Amino acid sequence: MNSSEEIAVSGMSAGRSAMRMGPAELVQAAAMARRFYLEGKSKIQIAEEFGVSRFKVARVLETALERDLVRIEIRVPAELDAERSDALRARYGLRHAVVVESPAEAEETPDPENLGEVAADLLGELVNEGDVLGLAWGRSTIHMAAALDRLPPCTVVQLTGVYDAGTAERGSVEAVRRAAQVSGGDAHPIYAPMLLPDAATAAALRNQTGIARAFEYFDKVTVACVSIGSWEPGISTVHDMLSDEERAHYASLGVAAEMSAHLFDAEGRRIGRDLGERCITVKTDQLRRIPEVVAIAGGQRKAAAIDAVLRSGLVTSLVTDTSAADYLLTAGQAPKPALSRQDPDGV
C-alpha cells in the first residue's frame, strides 16, 4: 500500500534546457535540490547553509524543476491504479479509494481475492491502538481477514449474523477471530444467522447474552469493514436467503444493492425496511456514525450496486478494481460527497 517517490538529481548531465544555467548555478541548484529532496532539509536550513534568503532557495528549487535538473517520479506497486483511485475518491467524496488492477482471467468474478489483500493492508493503516474494528459478513471481508498480518491492539466485533450458522468456522465468525488474533485484542463474534423467519425471532436472538454483548459494541465501532452485493443470485447473500416471492417483492421496490442486510435503490435510498427487522445486523444509523466505513467490492457485476451504496453516504472509503472503477467514474450524475454522511432517505 505504500507508494515510493524517486528523486533524480543530476548536475552537468541535466537536460538541454538546464544547460542554459551557468556551471556555478547548476552546481548550487543541484546541491540545494539534494539537500531539500533527498536529505529532507528545510528551505530555511538550506538558506542558512548557503548564505542566501529562503526566497532564493525557493526560486532555485522551482527553476530546477522547470529546467529538468530535478526529476520527480511517483511510483506505486503495479497492481494499484493511482490515477483511477484519485479520480474515484474525488468523484464520490471518499476519504480513501484504492483501485486494484482487475485480473484478466477473472473479469466477471465479483470481489477478486486480491481486493481482500489490499484491504488488509489498508486496515493496517487505518486502525489505531484502542480502536473497535467491526466486520460485516461477506466473502471480501473473509478474504481480507485471512490476509491480515498486522493490526494494532484493538477490539474486534462482528456486525452481522452469518449466511449459514453451520459454516461459521469458515465465515465471518472465523474472520473476527482471525483479526482479533492478529491484533491481540478481544473478539466478539455473533453465533446466529443473518436472516430470521420473522421479526419476533430476530428480537429474541438479539437479547441472548452473547449476541447482546456484541451489539453493545456497535455504537463504539471506530472502523468498519463491509461488503456490497448486487441483487442477483450468487452476488447477494440476502437475495439467496429469500423466497422467490420475497425477491419479487423487493425487486418491485427497485432494489439495486444490499449491504449488511440493508437494501438500497439505485439512488442510494434505503428500501425494504421491514427486512431489517428480521435481520441480525448493525443499523444504518449506527453505520452512519462510524468514523471510517471501508467497503470492499469489485467486478463488473457489482459496479452498479457499488454506485448505489456509495450514494447512500454510509461508506467513507472503498477498495475496488479497475473493472468496477471504470463504470463508477462514468455512472450518471456525480453524487453528493460521501464525507458529509448525508442521509438521502431519512433513515
XYZ file of C-alpha atoms in Angstrom:
347
model
C 0.000 0.000 0.000
C 2.988 2.307 0.271
C 3.889 4.439 -2.746
C 7.508 5.351 -3.338
C 8.903 8.569 -4.759
C 12.172 8.610 -6.621
C 14.036 11.908 -6.801
C 16.665 12.022 -9.516
C 19.068 14.947 -9.034
C 21.610 15.421 -11.805
C 24.286 18.020 -12.393
C 26.036 18.842 -15.633
C 24.339 15.923 -17.354
C 20.893 17.501 -16.998
C 18.666 18.235 -19.976
C 19.463 20.762 -22.681
C 17.337 23.489 -21.068
C 19.218 23.093 -17.786
C 22.491 23.839 -19.588
C 21.295 27.428 -20.003
C 22.283 27.814 -16.361
C 25.910 28.592 -15.732
C 28.113 25.951 -14.126
C 28.106 27.682 -10.736
C 24.317 27.983 -10.850
C 23.998 24.342 -11.830
C 26.230 23.147 -9.014
C 24.439 25.282 -6.435
C 20.985 24.280 -7.678
C 21.932 20.588 -7.636
C 23.284 20.916 -4.096
C 20.173 22.719 -2.861
C 17.930 20.186 -4.550
C 19.853 17.321 -2.948
C 19.507 18.921 0.488
C 15.772 19.522 0.031
C 14.571 16.399 -1.792
C 16.978 13.717 -0.635
C 18.180 14.883 2.780
C 14.873 16.417 3.914
C 16.297 19.780 4.965
C 14.003 22.794 5.119
C 14.372 25.835 2.901
C 15.404 27.869 5.936
C 18.189 25.409 6.768
C 19.389 25.433 3.169
C 19.320 29.250 3.094
C 21.475 29.406 6.229
C 23.975 26.912 4.810
C 24.410 28.762 1.514
C 24.096 32.279 2.931
C 21.075 33.270 0.847
C 17.431 34.060 1.575
C 14.847 31.278 1.772
C 13.038 33.026 -1.076
C 16.067 32.492 -3.313
C 16.169 28.853 -2.272
C 12.502 28.528 -3.294
C 13.242 30.152 -6.686
C 16.229 27.880 -7.287
C 14.221 24.742 -6.474
C 11.409 25.887 -8.737
C 13.846 26.588 -11.568
C 15.477 23.187 -11.053
C 12.125 21.511 -11.648
C 11.238 23.708 -14.631
C 14.580 23.063 -16.345
C 14.652 19.321 -15.713
C 17.587 19.491 -13.329
C 15.375 17.605 -10.864
C 13.017 14.860 -11.948
C 10.377 13.532 -9.562
C 8.847 10.143 -10.264
C 5.904 8.866 -8.222
C 5.638 5.097 -8.376
C 3.124 2.743 -6.791
C 3.014 -1.063 -6.980
C 1.965 -2.273 -10.411
C -1.325 -3.738 -9.164
C -2.551 -0.359 -7.883
C -4.056 2.234 -10.228
C -3.241 5.597 -8.637
C -4.984 7.714 -11.301
C -8.307 5.879 -11.087
C -8.034 5.784 -7.285
C -7.707 9.550 -7.018
C -10.466 10.184 -9.570
C -12.820 7.837 -7.740
C -12.052 9.438 -4.384
C -12.829 12.886 -5.770
C -16.000 11.850 -7.626
C -17.671 10.290 -4.580
C -16.081 12.489 -1.922
C -14.455 9.483 -0.280
C -11.741 9.627 2.344
C -9.815 6.799 0.683
C -10.276 4.990 -2.627
C -7.919 2.217 -3.688
C -8.320 0.717 -7.152
C -6.638 -2.611 -7.868
C -5.936 -3.963 -11.346
C -8.631 -6.470 -12.313
C -7.327 -9.984 -13.023
C -7.539 -10.518 -16.782
C -8.676 -14.107 -16.370
C -11.493 -13.247 -13.954
C -13.237 -10.173 -15.343
C -16.707 -11.477 -14.476
C -15.782 -12.631 -10.985
C -17.007 -10.298 -8.221
C -14.627 -9.370 -5.431
C -11.335 -10.904 -6.615
C -9.294 -12.212 -3.687
C -6.575 -9.593 -4.223
C -9.079 -6.945 -3.071
C -9.019 -8.563 0.354
C -5.237 -8.475 0.423
C -5.150 -4.769 -0.382
C -7.948 -4.067 2.111
C -5.936 -5.873 4.782
C -3.035 -3.501 4.159
C -5.416 -0.522 4.241
C -6.841 -1.588 7.610
C -3.283 -1.822 8.881
C -3.019 1.886 8.108
C -6.442 2.981 9.373
C -6.801 1.076 12.634
C -5.139 2.600 15.706
C -4.462 1.120 19.103
C -7.628 1.076 21.194
C -9.998 1.209 18.202
C -13.039 -1.029 17.850
C -12.997 -2.791 14.465
C -16.325 -4.032 13.105
C -16.530 -6.748 10.437
C -19.715 -7.462 8.479
C -20.383 -10.757 6.709
C -19.100 -11.089 3.160
C -16.669 -13.047 1.014
C -14.490 -9.981 0.586
C -14.211 -9.337 4.328
C -13.395 -13.007 4.886
C -10.602 -12.751 2.297
C -9.424 -9.555 3.984
C -9.253 -11.170 7.411
C -7.332 -14.140 6.035
C -4.745 -11.761 4.566
C -4.233 -9.698 7.742
C -0.694 -9.778 9.078
C -0.630 -6.609 11.180
C -3.115 -4.703 13.314
C -2.600 -2.549 16.408
C -4.196 -3.850 19.611
C -7.950 -3.381 19.130
C -11.309 -4.947 19.907
C -12.956 -6.797 17.005
C -16.730 -7.189 16.809
C -18.952 -8.932 14.267
C -21.530 -6.575 12.736
C -23.891 -9.097 11.162
C -25.055 -12.630 11.626
C -23.752 -15.287 9.272
C -25.126 -16.526 5.971
C -25.276 -20.053 7.368
C -24.627 -20.665 11.058
C -23.346 -24.121 10.123
C -20.434 -22.603 8.204
C -19.465 -20.123 10.917
C -15.997 -21.619 11.308
C -15.268 -20.778 7.670
C -17.059 -17.445 7.624
C -17.424 -14.199 9.499
C -17.004 -15.741 12.947
C -13.590 -17.015 11.917
C -12.810 -13.630 10.312
C -13.465 -11.900 13.643
C -11.324 -14.430 15.462
C -8.525 -14.057 12.930
C -8.488 -10.246 13.174
C -8.506 -10.395 16.967
C -5.662 -12.907 16.926
C -3.535 -10.635 14.722
C -4.282 -7.578 16.870
C -4.071 -9.327 20.212
C -7.434 -7.811 21.179
C -10.780 -9.196 22.287
C -13.158 -10.853 19.830
C -16.954 -10.542 19.949
C -18.445 -12.899 17.337
C -22.135 -13.461 16.688
C -23.270 -17.076 16.556
C -26.557 -16.507 14.747
C -27.947 -16.434 11.202
C -28.146 -13.091 9.449
C -31.770 -13.531 8.383
C -34.531 -14.980 10.589
C -38.050 -16.127 9.628
C -39.748 -13.225 11.406
C -39.074 -10.097 13.470
C -40.022 -11.769 16.762
C -37.394 -14.485 16.378
C -34.772 -11.906 15.450
C -35.646 -9.796 18.508
C -35.381 -12.828 20.783
C -31.930 -13.671 19.436
C -30.714 -10.090 19.883
C -31.483 -10.428 23.593
C -29.376 -13.532 24.037
C -26.340 -12.833 26.211
C -23.536 -13.368 23.692
C -25.295 -11.566 20.860
C -26.406 -8.701 23.119
C -22.802 -8.261 24.262
C -21.643 -7.890 20.663
C -24.472 -5.434 19.928
C -23.298 -3.268 22.839
C -20.118 -2.562 20.874
C -21.878 -1.350 17.729
C -22.003 2.256 18.959
C -18.302 2.063 19.870
C -17.027 0.915 16.464
C -14.460 3.322 15.013
C -13.538 1.411 11.832
C -15.915 -0.909 9.977
C -15.325 -3.216 7.049
C -18.343 -4.138 4.895
C -19.180 -5.939 1.653
C -21.619 -4.942 -1.100
C -23.930 -7.223 -3.071
C -25.926 -6.650 -6.234
C -29.468 -8.007 -6.466
C -28.846 -11.271 -8.275
C -28.140 -14.904 -7.413
C -24.704 -15.637 -6.048
C -23.838 -11.947 -5.714
C -26.167 -11.038 -2.863
C -26.349 -13.058 0.330
C -29.756 -11.620 1.190
C -31.111 -12.392 -2.282
C -30.069 -16.031 -1.914
C -31.689 -16.381 1.518
C -35.140 -15.113 0.458
C -38.014 -16.928 -1.189
C -38.949 -16.247 -4.819
C -41.981 -14.270 -3.659
C -39.901 -12.116 -1.333
C -37.309 -11.472 -4.034
C -40.029 -10.340 -6.415
C -41.468 -8.033 -3.752
C -38.194 -6.236 -3.079
C -37.386 -6.121 -6.782
C -40.681 -4.286 -7.290
C -39.460 -1.657 -4.816
C -36.438 -1.024 -7.027
C -33.712 -2.759 -5.040
C -30.302 -2.347 -6.686
C -27.889 -3.265 -3.903
C -27.542 -4.673 -0.415
C -25.002 -4.070 2.295
C -25.043 -5.697 5.722
C -28.602 -6.962 5.028
C -29.871 -3.439 4.192
C -31.383 -2.800 0.753
C -30.843 0.281 -1.440
C -32.255 1.570 -4.686
C -30.110 2.979 -7.486
C -30.050 6.434 -5.874
C -28.773 5.110 -2.558
C -32.115 5.346 -0.743
C -32.823 2.593 1.745
C -35.829 0.458 0.895
C -37.455 -2.668 2.339
C -37.033 -1.583 5.946
C -39.203 -4.461 7.115
C -36.415 -6.844 6.114
C -34.070 -5.208 8.602
C -36.373 -6.161 11.444
C -35.777 -9.825 10.616
C -32.015 -9.490 10.461
C -29.163 -9.711 12.948
C -27.158 -6.724 11.780
C -25.842 -3.287 12.614
C -28.354 -0.493 11.925
C -27.800 2.037 9.165
C -27.828 4.962 11.598
C -25.095 3.201 13.575
C -23.057 2.717 10.408
C -23.503 6.390 9.591
C -21.947 7.373 12.926
C -18.858 5.174 12.473
C -15.925 7.449 11.565
C -14.466 5.077 8.946
C -16.540 2.590 6.945
C -14.487 0.696 4.364
C -16.357 -1.161 1.621
C -14.628 -3.949 -0.295
C -16.310 -4.777 -3.598
C -15.350 -5.128 -7.241
C -16.174 -6.649 -10.609
C -18.448 -5.532 -13.426
C -21.419 -7.406 -11.983
C -21.237 -5.386 -8.767
C -20.416 -1.985 -10.278
C -23.971 -0.578 -10.259
C -24.535 -1.860 -6.728
C -21.339 -0.203 -5.533
C -22.522 3.069 -7.050
C -25.857 2.766 -5.237
C -24.277 2.110 -1.834
C -21.733 4.913 -2.266
C -24.628 7.286 -2.982
C -26.164 6.339 0.382
C -23.393 8.205 2.204
C -22.763 5.276 4.537
C -19.328 4.450 3.140
C -16.253 6.633 3.630
C -13.627 4.501 1.849
C -13.601 1.929 -0.941
C -11.335 -0.856 -2.155
C -12.342 -1.933 -5.660
C -10.902 -2.960 -9.028
C -10.424 -1.279 -12.391
C -13.406 -3.117 -13.875
C -15.817 -1.560 -11.375
C -13.944 1.759 -11.253
C -14.398 2.374 -14.979
C -18.163 2.090 -14.523
C -18.206 4.210 -11.368
C -16.268 7.050 -12.978
C -18.908 7.425 -15.699
C -22.079 6.428 -13.814
C -24.620 9.198 -14.262
C -24.564 12.454 -12.368
C -21.847 12.812 -9.750
C -23.276 12.018 -6.307
C -23.167 14.179 -3.196
C -19.903 13.884 -1.277
C -19.968 10.809 0.951
C -17.942 12.505 3.669
C -20.953 14.618 4.533
C -22.546 11.321 5.653
C -25.873 12.736 4.495
C -28.916 10.514 4.839
C -30.769 10.526 1.479
C -33.876 8.844 2.863
C -34.042 9.997 6.465
C -33.222 6.592 7.940
